[in-house]
XYZ file of C-alpha atoms in Angstrom:
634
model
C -89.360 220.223 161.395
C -89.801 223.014 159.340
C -88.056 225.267 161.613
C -84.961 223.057 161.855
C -84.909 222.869 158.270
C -85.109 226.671 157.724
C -82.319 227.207 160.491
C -80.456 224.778 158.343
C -80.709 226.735 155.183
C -80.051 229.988 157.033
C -76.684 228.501 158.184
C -75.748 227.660 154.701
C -76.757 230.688 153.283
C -74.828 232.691 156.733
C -71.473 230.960 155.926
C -71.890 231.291 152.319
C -72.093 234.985 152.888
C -69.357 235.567 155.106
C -65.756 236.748 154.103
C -63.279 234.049 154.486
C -61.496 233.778 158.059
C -58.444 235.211 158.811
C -57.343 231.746 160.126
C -54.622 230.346 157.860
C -54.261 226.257 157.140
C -51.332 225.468 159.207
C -52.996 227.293 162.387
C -56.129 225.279 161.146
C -54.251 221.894 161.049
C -52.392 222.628 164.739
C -55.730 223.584 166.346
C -57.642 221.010 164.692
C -55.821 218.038 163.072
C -55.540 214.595 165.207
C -53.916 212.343 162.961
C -54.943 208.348 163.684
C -52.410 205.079 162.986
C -54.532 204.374 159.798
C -52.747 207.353 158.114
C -49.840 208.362 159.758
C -47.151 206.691 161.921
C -47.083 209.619 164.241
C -50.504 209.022 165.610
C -51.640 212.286 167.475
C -52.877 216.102 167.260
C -50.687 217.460 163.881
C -47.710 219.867 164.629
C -47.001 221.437 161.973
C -43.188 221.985 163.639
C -42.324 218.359 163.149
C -42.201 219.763 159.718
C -41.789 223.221 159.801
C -40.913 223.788 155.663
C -44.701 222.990 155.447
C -46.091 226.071 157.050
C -45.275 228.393 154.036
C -46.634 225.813 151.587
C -50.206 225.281 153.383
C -50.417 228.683 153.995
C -50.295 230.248 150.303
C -53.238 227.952 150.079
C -54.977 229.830 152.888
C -58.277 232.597 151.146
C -55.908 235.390 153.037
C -52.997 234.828 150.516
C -53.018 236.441 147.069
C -51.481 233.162 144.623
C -54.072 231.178 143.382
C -51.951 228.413 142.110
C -49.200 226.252 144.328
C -46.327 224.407 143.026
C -45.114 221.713 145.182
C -41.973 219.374 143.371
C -40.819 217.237 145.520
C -39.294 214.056 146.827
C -40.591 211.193 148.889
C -40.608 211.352 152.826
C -41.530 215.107 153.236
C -45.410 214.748 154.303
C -45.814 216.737 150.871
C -49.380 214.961 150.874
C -50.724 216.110 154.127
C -50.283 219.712 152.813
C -53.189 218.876 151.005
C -55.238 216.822 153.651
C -54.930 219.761 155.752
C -56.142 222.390 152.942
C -59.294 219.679 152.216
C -60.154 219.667 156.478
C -59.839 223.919 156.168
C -62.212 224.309 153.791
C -64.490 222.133 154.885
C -64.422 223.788 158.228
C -63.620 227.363 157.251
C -64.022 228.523 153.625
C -66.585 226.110 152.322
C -67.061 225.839 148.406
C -66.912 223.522 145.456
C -63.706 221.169 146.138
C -62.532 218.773 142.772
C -59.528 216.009 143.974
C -57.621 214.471 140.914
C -55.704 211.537 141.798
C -53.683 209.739 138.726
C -56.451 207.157 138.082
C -60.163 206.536 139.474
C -59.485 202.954 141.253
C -56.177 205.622 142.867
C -59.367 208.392 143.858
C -61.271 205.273 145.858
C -58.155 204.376 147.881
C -57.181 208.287 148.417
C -61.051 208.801 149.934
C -60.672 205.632 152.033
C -57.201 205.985 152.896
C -57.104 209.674 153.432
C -60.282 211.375 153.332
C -61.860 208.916 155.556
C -59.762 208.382 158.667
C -59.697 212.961 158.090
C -63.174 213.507 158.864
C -63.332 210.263 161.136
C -60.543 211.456 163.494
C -61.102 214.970 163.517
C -63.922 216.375 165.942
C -64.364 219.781 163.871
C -65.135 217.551 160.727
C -67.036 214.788 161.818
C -70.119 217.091 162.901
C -69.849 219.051 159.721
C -69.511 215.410 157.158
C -72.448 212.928 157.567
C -71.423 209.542 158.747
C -70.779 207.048 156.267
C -73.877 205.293 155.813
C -75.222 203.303 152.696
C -78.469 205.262 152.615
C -76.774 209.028 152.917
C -76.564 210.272 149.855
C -74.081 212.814 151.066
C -71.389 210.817 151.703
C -70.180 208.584 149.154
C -67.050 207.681 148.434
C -66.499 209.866 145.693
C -68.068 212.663 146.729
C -68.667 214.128 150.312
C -70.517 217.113 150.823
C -70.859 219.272 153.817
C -72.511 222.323 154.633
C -71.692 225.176 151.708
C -69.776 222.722 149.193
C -68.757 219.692 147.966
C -65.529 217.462 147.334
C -65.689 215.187 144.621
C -62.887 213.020 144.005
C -62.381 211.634 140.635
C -59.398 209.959 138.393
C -57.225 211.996 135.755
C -58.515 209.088 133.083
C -62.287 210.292 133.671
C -62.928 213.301 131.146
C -66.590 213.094 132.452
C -64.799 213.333 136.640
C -62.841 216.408 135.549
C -66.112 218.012 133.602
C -68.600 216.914 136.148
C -68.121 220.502 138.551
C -67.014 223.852 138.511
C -64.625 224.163 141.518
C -63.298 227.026 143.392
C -60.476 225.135 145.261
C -58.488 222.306 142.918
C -56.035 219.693 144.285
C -54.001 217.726 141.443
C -52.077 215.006 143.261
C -48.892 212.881 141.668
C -49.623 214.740 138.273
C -46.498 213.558 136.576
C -48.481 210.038 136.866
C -51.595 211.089 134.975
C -52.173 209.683 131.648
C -51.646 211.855 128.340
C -55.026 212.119 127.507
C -58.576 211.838 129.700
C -60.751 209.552 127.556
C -58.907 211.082 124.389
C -60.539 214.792 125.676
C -57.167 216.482 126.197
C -54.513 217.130 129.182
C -56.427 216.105 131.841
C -54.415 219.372 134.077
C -55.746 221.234 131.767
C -59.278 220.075 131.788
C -59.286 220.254 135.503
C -57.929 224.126 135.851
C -60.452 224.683 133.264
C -63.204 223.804 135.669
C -62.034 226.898 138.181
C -62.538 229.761 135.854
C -65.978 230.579 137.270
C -64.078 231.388 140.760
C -61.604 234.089 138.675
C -59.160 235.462 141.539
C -60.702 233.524 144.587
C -59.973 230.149 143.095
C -57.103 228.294 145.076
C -55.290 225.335 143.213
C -52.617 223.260 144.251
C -50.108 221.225 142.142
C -48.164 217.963 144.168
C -46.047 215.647 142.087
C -42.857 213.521 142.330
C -40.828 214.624 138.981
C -40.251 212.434 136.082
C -38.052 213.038 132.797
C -36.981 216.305 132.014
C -39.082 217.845 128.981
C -42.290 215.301 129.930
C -42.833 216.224 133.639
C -45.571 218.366 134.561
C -44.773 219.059 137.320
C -41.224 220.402 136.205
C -43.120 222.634 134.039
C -45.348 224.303 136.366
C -42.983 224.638 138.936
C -40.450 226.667 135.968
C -43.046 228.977 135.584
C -42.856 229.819 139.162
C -40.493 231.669 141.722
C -39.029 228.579 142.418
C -38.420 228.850 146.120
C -36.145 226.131 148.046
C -35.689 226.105 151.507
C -32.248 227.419 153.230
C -31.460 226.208 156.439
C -28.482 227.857 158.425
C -25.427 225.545 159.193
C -25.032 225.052 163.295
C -21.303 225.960 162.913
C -20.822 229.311 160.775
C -24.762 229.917 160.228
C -24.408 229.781 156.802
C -27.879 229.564 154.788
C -28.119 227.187 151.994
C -30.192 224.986 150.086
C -29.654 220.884 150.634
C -27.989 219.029 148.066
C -27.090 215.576 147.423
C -23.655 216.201 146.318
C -22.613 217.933 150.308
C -23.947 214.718 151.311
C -20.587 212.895 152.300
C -19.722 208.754 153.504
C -17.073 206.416 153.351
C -18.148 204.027 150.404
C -19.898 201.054 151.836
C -20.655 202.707 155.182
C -23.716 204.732 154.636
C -24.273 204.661 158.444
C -20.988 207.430 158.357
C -23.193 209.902 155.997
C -23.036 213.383 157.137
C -23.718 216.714 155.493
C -20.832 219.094 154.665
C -21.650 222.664 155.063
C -20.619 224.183 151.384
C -18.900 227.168 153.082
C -17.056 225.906 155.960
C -17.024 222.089 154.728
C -17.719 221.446 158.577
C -20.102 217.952 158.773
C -23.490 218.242 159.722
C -25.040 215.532 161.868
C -28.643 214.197 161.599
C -28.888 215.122 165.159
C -29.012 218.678 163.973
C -31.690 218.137 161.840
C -34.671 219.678 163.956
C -33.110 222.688 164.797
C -32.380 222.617 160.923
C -35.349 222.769 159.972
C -36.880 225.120 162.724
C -34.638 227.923 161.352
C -34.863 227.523 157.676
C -36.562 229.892 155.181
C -37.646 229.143 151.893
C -35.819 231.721 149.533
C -37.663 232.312 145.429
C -34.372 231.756 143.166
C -36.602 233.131 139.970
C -38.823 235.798 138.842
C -42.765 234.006 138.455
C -43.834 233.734 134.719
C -47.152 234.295 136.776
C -47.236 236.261 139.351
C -50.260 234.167 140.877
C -47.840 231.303 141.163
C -45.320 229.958 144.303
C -43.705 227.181 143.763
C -41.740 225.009 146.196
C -39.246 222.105 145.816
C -38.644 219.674 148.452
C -36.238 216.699 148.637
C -35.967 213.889 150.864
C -33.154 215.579 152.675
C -34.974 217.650 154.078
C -37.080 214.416 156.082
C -37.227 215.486 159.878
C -35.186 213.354 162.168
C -36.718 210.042 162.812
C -38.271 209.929 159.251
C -36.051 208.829 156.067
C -32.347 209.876 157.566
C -29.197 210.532 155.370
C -27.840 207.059 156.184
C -30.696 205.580 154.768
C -30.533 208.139 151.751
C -27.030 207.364 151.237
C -27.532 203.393 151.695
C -30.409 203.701 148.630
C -27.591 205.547 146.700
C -25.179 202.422 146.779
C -27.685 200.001 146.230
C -29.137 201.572 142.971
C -25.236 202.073 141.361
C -25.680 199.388 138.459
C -29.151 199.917 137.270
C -29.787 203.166 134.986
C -33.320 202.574 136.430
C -32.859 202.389 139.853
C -30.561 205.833 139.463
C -33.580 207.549 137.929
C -35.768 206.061 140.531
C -33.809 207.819 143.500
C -33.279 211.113 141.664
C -37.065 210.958 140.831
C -38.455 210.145 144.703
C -35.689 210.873 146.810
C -34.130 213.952 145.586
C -37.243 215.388 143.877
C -35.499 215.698 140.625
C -36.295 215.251 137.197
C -34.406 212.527 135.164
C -32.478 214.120 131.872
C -33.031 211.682 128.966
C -30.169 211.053 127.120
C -31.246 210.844 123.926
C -28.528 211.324 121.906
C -27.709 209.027 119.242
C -24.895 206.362 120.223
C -22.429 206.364 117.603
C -23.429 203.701 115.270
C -19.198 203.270 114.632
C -18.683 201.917 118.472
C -21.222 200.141 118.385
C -20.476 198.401 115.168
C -16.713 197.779 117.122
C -17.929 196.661 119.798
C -19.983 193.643 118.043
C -19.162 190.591 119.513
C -18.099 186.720 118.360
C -20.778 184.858 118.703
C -23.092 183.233 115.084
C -26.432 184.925 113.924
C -28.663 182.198 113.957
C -27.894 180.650 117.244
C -29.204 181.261 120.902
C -26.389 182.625 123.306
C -25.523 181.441 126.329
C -27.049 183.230 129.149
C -30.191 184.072 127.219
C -33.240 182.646 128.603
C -36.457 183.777 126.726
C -37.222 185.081 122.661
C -39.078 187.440 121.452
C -39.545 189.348 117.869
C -40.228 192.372 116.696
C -41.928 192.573 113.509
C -41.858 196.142 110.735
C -43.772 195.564 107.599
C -42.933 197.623 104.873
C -44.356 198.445 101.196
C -42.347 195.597 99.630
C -40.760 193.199 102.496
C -41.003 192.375 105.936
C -38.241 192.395 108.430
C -38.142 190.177 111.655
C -35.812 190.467 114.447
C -35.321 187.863 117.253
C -34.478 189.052 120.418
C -33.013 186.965 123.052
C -33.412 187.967 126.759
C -31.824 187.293 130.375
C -32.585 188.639 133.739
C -31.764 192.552 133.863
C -33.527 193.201 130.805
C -29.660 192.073 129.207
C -30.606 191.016 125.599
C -28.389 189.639 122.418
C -29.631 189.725 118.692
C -30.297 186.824 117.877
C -31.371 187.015 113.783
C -32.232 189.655 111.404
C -34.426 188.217 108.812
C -35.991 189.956 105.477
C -38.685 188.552 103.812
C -38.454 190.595 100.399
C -42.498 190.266 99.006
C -45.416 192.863 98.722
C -47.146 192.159 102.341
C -50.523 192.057 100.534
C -49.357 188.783 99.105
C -50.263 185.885 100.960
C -46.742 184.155 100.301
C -44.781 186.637 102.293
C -46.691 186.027 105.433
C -46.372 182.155 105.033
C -42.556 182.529 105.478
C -43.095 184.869 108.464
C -45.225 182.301 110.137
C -42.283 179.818 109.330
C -39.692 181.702 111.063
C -41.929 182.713 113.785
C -42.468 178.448 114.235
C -38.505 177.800 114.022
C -37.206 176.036 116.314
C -33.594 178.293 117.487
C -30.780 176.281 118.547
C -28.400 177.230 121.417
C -24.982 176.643 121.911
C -25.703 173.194 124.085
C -27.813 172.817 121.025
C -31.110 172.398 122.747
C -33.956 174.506 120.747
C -35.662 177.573 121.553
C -39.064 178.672 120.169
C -40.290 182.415 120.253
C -42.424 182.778 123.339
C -43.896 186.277 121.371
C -43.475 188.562 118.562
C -44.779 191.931 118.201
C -46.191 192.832 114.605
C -46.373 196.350 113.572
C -49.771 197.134 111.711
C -49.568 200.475 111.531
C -48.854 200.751 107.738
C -50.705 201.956 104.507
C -52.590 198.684 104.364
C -53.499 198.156 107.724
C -56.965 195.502 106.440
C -54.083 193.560 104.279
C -51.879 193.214 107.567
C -54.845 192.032 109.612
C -56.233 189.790 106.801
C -53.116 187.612 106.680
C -52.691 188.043 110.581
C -56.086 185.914 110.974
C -54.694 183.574 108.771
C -51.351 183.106 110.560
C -50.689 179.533 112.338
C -49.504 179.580 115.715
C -51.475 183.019 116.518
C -51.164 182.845 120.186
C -47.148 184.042 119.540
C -48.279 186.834 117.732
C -49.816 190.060 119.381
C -50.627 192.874 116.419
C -49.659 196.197 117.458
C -50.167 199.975 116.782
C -47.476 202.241 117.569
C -48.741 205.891 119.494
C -47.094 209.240 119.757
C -46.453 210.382 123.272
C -44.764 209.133 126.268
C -46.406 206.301 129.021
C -43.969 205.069 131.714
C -46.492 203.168 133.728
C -48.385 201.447 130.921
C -46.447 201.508 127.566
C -48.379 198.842 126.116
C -52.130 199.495 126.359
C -55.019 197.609 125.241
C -56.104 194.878 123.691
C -58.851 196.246 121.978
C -60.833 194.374 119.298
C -60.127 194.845 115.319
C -61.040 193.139 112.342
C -64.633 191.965 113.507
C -63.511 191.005 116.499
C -60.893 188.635 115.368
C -57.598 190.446 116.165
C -56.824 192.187 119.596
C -54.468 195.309 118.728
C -52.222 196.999 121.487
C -50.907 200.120 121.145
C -47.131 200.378 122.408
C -46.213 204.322 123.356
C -42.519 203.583 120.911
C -41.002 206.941 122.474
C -40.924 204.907 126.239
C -39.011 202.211 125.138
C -36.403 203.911 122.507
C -35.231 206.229 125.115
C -35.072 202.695 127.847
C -33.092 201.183 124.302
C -30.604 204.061 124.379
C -29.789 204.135 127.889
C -29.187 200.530 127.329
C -26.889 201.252 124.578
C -25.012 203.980 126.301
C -23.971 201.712 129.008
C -20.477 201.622 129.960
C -18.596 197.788 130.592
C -17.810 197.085 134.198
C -14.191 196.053 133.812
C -14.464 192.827 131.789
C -17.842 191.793 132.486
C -21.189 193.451 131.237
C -23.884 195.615 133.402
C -27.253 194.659 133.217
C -28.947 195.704 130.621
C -26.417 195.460 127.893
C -27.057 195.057 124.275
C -25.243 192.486 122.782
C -24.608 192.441 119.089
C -23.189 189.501 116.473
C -20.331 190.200 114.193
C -22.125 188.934 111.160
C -24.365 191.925 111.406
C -23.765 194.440 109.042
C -23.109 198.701 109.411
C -26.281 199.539 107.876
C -28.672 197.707 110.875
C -26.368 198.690 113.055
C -27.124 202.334 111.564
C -31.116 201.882 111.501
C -30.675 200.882 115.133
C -29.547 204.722 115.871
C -31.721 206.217 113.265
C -33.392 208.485 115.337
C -32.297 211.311 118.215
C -34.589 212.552 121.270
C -34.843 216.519 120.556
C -36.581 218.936 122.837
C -39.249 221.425 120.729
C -41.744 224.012 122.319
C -45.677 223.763 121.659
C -47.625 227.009 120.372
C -48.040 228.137 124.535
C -44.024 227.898 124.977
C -44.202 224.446 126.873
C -41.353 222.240 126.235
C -41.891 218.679 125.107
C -39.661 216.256 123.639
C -39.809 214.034 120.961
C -37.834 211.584 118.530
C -36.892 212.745 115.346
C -35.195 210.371 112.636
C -31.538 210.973 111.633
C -31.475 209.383 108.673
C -34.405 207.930 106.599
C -34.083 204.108 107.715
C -35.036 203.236 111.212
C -36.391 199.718 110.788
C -34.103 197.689 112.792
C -34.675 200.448 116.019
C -38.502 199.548 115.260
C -37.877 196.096 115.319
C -35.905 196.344 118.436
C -38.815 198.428 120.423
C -41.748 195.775 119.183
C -39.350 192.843 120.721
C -39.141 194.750 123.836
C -42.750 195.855 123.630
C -43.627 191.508 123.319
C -41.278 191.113 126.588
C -43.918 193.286 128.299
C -46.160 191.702 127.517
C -45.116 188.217 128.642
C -44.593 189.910 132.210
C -41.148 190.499 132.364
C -42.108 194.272 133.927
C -44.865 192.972 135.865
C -43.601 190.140 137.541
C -40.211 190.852 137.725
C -37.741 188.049 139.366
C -40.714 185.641 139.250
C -40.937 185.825 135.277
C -37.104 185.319 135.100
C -36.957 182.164 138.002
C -39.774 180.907 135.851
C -38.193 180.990 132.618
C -34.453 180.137 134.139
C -36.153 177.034 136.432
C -37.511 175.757 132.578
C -34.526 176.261 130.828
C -32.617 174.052 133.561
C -34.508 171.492 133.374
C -34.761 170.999 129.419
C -30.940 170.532 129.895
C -31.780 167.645 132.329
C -33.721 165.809 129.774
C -32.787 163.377 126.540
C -31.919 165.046 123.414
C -35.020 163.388 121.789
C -37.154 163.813 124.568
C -40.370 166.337 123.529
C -39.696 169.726 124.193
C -42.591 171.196 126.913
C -44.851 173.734 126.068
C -43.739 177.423 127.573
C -44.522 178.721 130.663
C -48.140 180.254 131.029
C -47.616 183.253 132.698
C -47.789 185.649 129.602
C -49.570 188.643 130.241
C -51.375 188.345 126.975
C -54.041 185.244 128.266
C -56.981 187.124 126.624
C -55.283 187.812 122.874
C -54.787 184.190 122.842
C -57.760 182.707 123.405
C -60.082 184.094 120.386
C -58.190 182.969 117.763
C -57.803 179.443 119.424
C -61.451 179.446 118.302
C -61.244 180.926 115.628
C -58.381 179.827 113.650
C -58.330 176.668 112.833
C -62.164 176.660 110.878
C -60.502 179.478 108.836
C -56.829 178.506 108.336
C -58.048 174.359 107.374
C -60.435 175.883 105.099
C-alpha cells in the first residue's frame, strides 16, 4: 500500500515537473472529446471543423501560445461555451494546475458542474480515469470542486467574494461576465477579484473572458475586448473570393419572407446561400482590426451569423428580426444574443417642449381607458411630499394618472396622514368603476431617513407600501433587490438600481407613433399637467465619463436642479416590479385584465374584490399585518 501510494505521489510530482505539451486544445478536443445528448445535440467525438472559427480561439488558450488573456464577444449559437469545456478537459489531461470557473451566480456554478462539467469527465475516456467518480464519500469530487491529479477546479458564483478569494489559480475561466453583479458581497468587481487570484502564475497564467454584450459603456465584456486586437473572422465569398467580415446589414429578404434571406457579398452584391455556409467557414481567417492596449491580449468577436449550417440559419436570424420590430426590448435583445453587439443607450434628454405638445385630452384625476393596474411613486423632500399615480396596461404602456403635493415638513405626522389618504383613494375610470393602488414605492433615502421610517410604521394600509432606497450603478437582471429588514425589524427596504429604469423611461419616451395608434410602451401624458413636471421628468441626461484606469462607464447626470417627477416616475415603475409585471409577464397582465372584466360585469354597488395576490412582495406584507394594527390603534 505504501508503494502504490508513493508511485502515486511520484506521478504527481513527474507531471508537475514536466514542461507543458506541445499538444494544443483543439487537437486535444478532436483526439479526445466525445460529446453525449445531455450536452450537445450533435452527440459524438467533437470536430472542431463543424466549427472551424473555434480553432484559433481554443488554441491561444493552449501553454504553447504567448497571450495570457482571451477575449471572446459574441452572439448566441456559435458553441462559444465549448471553447471553454474543451480548455477545462486539456488541462486536466495535459497541463494540470489550479483551475477557478466563475459563472454569473453560485446556484448558475451548480448547474454549469452538472450540466457541463459532469457529462465532460463522464463521457470522455481520457478524463474519467484521471476525475474520481462521483461518489458521496469522495471528497475529491464535489460539485464545486473536482480535483485530479496536479490541480484543482473549483467552480464558484461571481456573488461569492469568499468563491473568488478561496484559490490562487493559474488558468481562469469567466463565463457570461456581462451578467455578473456589480459588486461580490460589496468586496469589489468581482472580474477583478478573480484576475487578482492569478498573479502568483505571472506569465504562465492563461485566462479566458466569454460574454454575450450588453449596453455600451456598462458591458464588460465590450471593454475587455477594446483593449484587444479585436480580430473578426473573414470568410471569402464563393463568387469573386472576396474576404470580409459578416454583417447584419448584407443580410438581405423580401419583408415577411424570412425563408428568402440570403447574404449579399459587399463587393460583388452577388447572394450568398446558406448552403455555402461550410465551405464558408472552412476558409475563413480571423483578421486583428486594432493594435492590443495589451499585448498579452486576443480578442475575438463572433455573431450568430457565423452558426454552421444546420445550427441557427439566416432565415431563422432574419425571422427573429421581424418579430422583435415593435419592442425597443426585443431589438436590444437580438443585437445583444444574436449579433453579439452591444446596445447604445440613448440617453439623451427628450425635449421636454414635444413632449409637453404631445400631452393628450384626457382629466388628471381619472383612470384611462385601457389602463389596467396603479401604482405610485413616492419622493419626499425637506418640506413636502410628492406622489405620482401611475396607471399601467400590457406592454409596459402607462398614462399619468395624478400628480399630487403634499406641502408639510415630512417629520410632521400630518403630512403622512394625507399620503396614506391618497394612497387609500379610491380612482375612478371613465366607466366610472374605482381603482385602488395595487403599490406605491416610497423613497427613504433622504436626510431623515428614522423620520421617514417612523411615520412609515405608522401608515394604514402598509401592505401597498414597499419603502425603498435608491443605489448607484446599473442591474438589468435584478433592479429591485432585497427586502432587507430596517427599523427593528419593522420595515423591509428594497433598493431599486434608479439608473436601469430611467434609461427603460427614456427609450419609452423616445418612441415614435405608429401611424395613428401608439407602440407599446408609450407614455401617455394629461393636458392639465403643467411645463415644469413635464421638465423634472427630463431633468437628467445619460453621459459617458472615464474612471482613474481609463475605463468608460456611464452615468446620469441632472440637467437642471429639479428631477422629482423623473423620481417619481422610476419608484412607480420600480412598484410594477415588484407586483410581477417582469416576472410573470402575460400571466400578470391576463390576471389583472380577467379582474378588471369582470368588475364591469357586476352592480355598481356591489363590493369591490380585493386585488389579485400575485404581488411579488408576499414577505413585506406580512410583518406589518402583525404589527400594525397594536401600534397604529394605540
Amino acid at each position: 500500500m505504501q508503494i502504490a501510494d508513493e508511485d502515486w505521489l511520484a506521478g504527481i510530482l513527474r507531471d508537475a515537473l514536466a514542461p507543458d505539451p506541445e499538444l494544443t486544445v483543439s487537437e486535444w478536443a478532436d483526439r479526445h472529446r466525445v460529446l453525449g445528448l445531455r450536452a450537445s445535440s450533435e452527440a459524438g467525438p467533437w470536430r472542431t471543423a463543424r466549427t472551424p472559427y473555434l480553432r484559433e480561439i481554443m488554441d491561444a488558450l493552449s501553454p504553447s501560445h504567448p497571450a495570457q488573456k482571451v477575449v471572446l464577444m459574441k452572439g448566441a449559437q456559435v458553441g462559444g461555451t465549448e471553447c471553454g469545456n474543451n480548455w477545462i478537459g486539456y488541462v486536466i489531461h495535459h497541463a494540470p494546475g489550479p483551475f477557478l470557473a466563475v459563472q454569473p451566480t453560485t446556484e448558475l456554478a451548480k448547474r454549469f458542474s452538472r450540466q457541463r462539467i459532469d457529462p465532460l469527465i463522464d463521457e470522455t475516456a481520457a478524463l474519467r480515469e484521471r476525475v474520481a467518480p462521483a461518489r458521496s464519500r469522495d471528497a475529491g469530487n464535489r460539485q464545486l470542486e473536482k480535483e485530479f491529479p496536479g490541480g484543482t477546479l473549483v467552480m464558484t458564483g461571481a456573488n461569492s467574494a469568499v468563491g473568488l478569494r478561496s484559490m490562487p489559480a493559474r488558468y481562469l475561466f469567466l463565463d457570461e461576465v456581462d451578467a455578473y453583479p456589480p459588486s461580490a458581497d460589496d468586496e469589489g468587481d468581482p472580474v477583478a477579484l478573480a484576475i487578482a487570484r492569478t498573479r502568483t502564475f505571472a506569465w504562465r497564467r492563461k485566462i479566458l473572458i466569454v460574454s454575450t454584450p450588453t449596453v455600451a459603456g456598462r458591458s464588460r465584456i465590450e471593454r475587455e475586448f477594446l483593449l484587444t486586437d479585436r480580430r473578426r473572422h473573414h470568410v471569402p465569398c464563393p463568387h469573386c473570393g472576396h474576404r470580409q467580415a459578416l454583417r447584419f446589414e448584407q443580410l438581405r429578404w423580401e419583408r415577411g419572407a424570412p425563408e428568402s434571406a440570403a447574404y449579399l457579398c459587399e463587393t460583388c452584391e452577388r447572394p450568398i446561400e446558406e448552403r455555402h455556409k461550410d465551405a464558408l467557414l472552412a476558409a475563413g481567417t480571423w483578421v486583428p482590426e486594432a493594435v492590443s492596449a495589451d499585448p498579452r491580449a486576443v480578442g475575438f468577436h463572433l455573431s450568430a451569423l457565423y452558426s454552421p449550417y444546420g445550427w441557427l440559419s439566416w432565415a431563422e436570424i432574419a425571422r427573429q428580426w421581424e418579430e422583435a420590430q415593435g419592442s425597443i426590448e426585443a431589438i436590444r435583445a437580438f443585437r445583444n444574443t444574436v449579433l453579439g453587439e452591444t446596445w447604445q443607450e440613448r440617453g439623451d434628454a427628450p425635449d421636454w417642449q414635444r413632449l409637453i405638445e404631445r400631452r393628450e385630452p384626457y382629466p388628471l384625476g381619472i383612470v384611462p381607458e385601457g389602463a389596467v393596474v396603479l401604482t405610485a411613486g413616492v419622493d419626499v423632500q425637506d418640506d413636502r411630499i410628492e406622489c405620482d399615480v401611475w396607471a399601467w396596461a400590457r406592454g409596459f404602456t402607462s398614462w399619468l394618472v395624478d400628480h399630487v403635493v403634499l406641502a408639510g415638513n415630512p417629520r410632521d405626522a400630518e403630512v403622512w396622514d394625507h399620503l396614506a389618504d391618497v394612497l387609500e383613494r379610491d380612482w375612478p375610470d371613465e366607466h366610472d368603476r374605482h381603482r385602488r393602488i395595487a403599490l406605491a414605492c416610497v423613497d427613504t433615502g433622504g436626510r431623515d431617513t428614522t423620520a421617514v421610517y417612523r411615520h412609515l410604521v405608522r401608515l394604514r394600509r402598509p401592505a401597498v407600501i414597499a419603502p425603498t432606497k435608491g443605489v448607484d450603478g446599473w442591474n438589468r437582471t435584478d433592479p429591485v433587490r432585497g427586502p432587507t429588514k430596517v427599523f427593528n425589524g419593522l420595515l423591509r427596504l428594497w433598493t431599486v438600481a434608479t439608473a436601469t429604469w430611467k434609461a427603460e423611461l427614456y427609450r419609452r419616451l423616445w418612441l415614435a407613433r405608429d401611424g395613428d395608434g401608439f407602440p407599446d410602451g408609450w407614455v401617455h401624458l394629461p393636458a392639465g399637467i403643467d411645463a415644469e413636471w413635464v421638465r423634472q421628468l427630463v431633468a437628467e441626461e445619460l453621459r459617458t465619463v472615464r474612471d482613474k484606469r481609463g475605463y468608460a462607464r456611464q452615468e446620469w447626470a441632472k440637467l437642471r436642479e429639479r428631477n422629482e417627477a423623473l423620481d417619481c416616475a422610476v419608484l412607480a415603475r420600480a412598484a410594477l416590479w415588484l407586483l410581477g409585471a417582469d416576472a410573470r409577464g402575460h400571466r400578470f397582465w391576463d390576471a389583472h385584465e380577467a379582474r378588471l372584466a369582470s368588475a364591469a360585469d357586476r352592480p355598481a354597488d356591489a363590493p369591490t374584490p380585493p386585488p389579485p395576490a400575485e404581488r411579488a412582495q408576499p414577505q413585506a406584507a406580512r410583518p406589518f399585518r402583525r404589527v400594525i394594527p397594536s401600534l397604529w390603534m394605540s
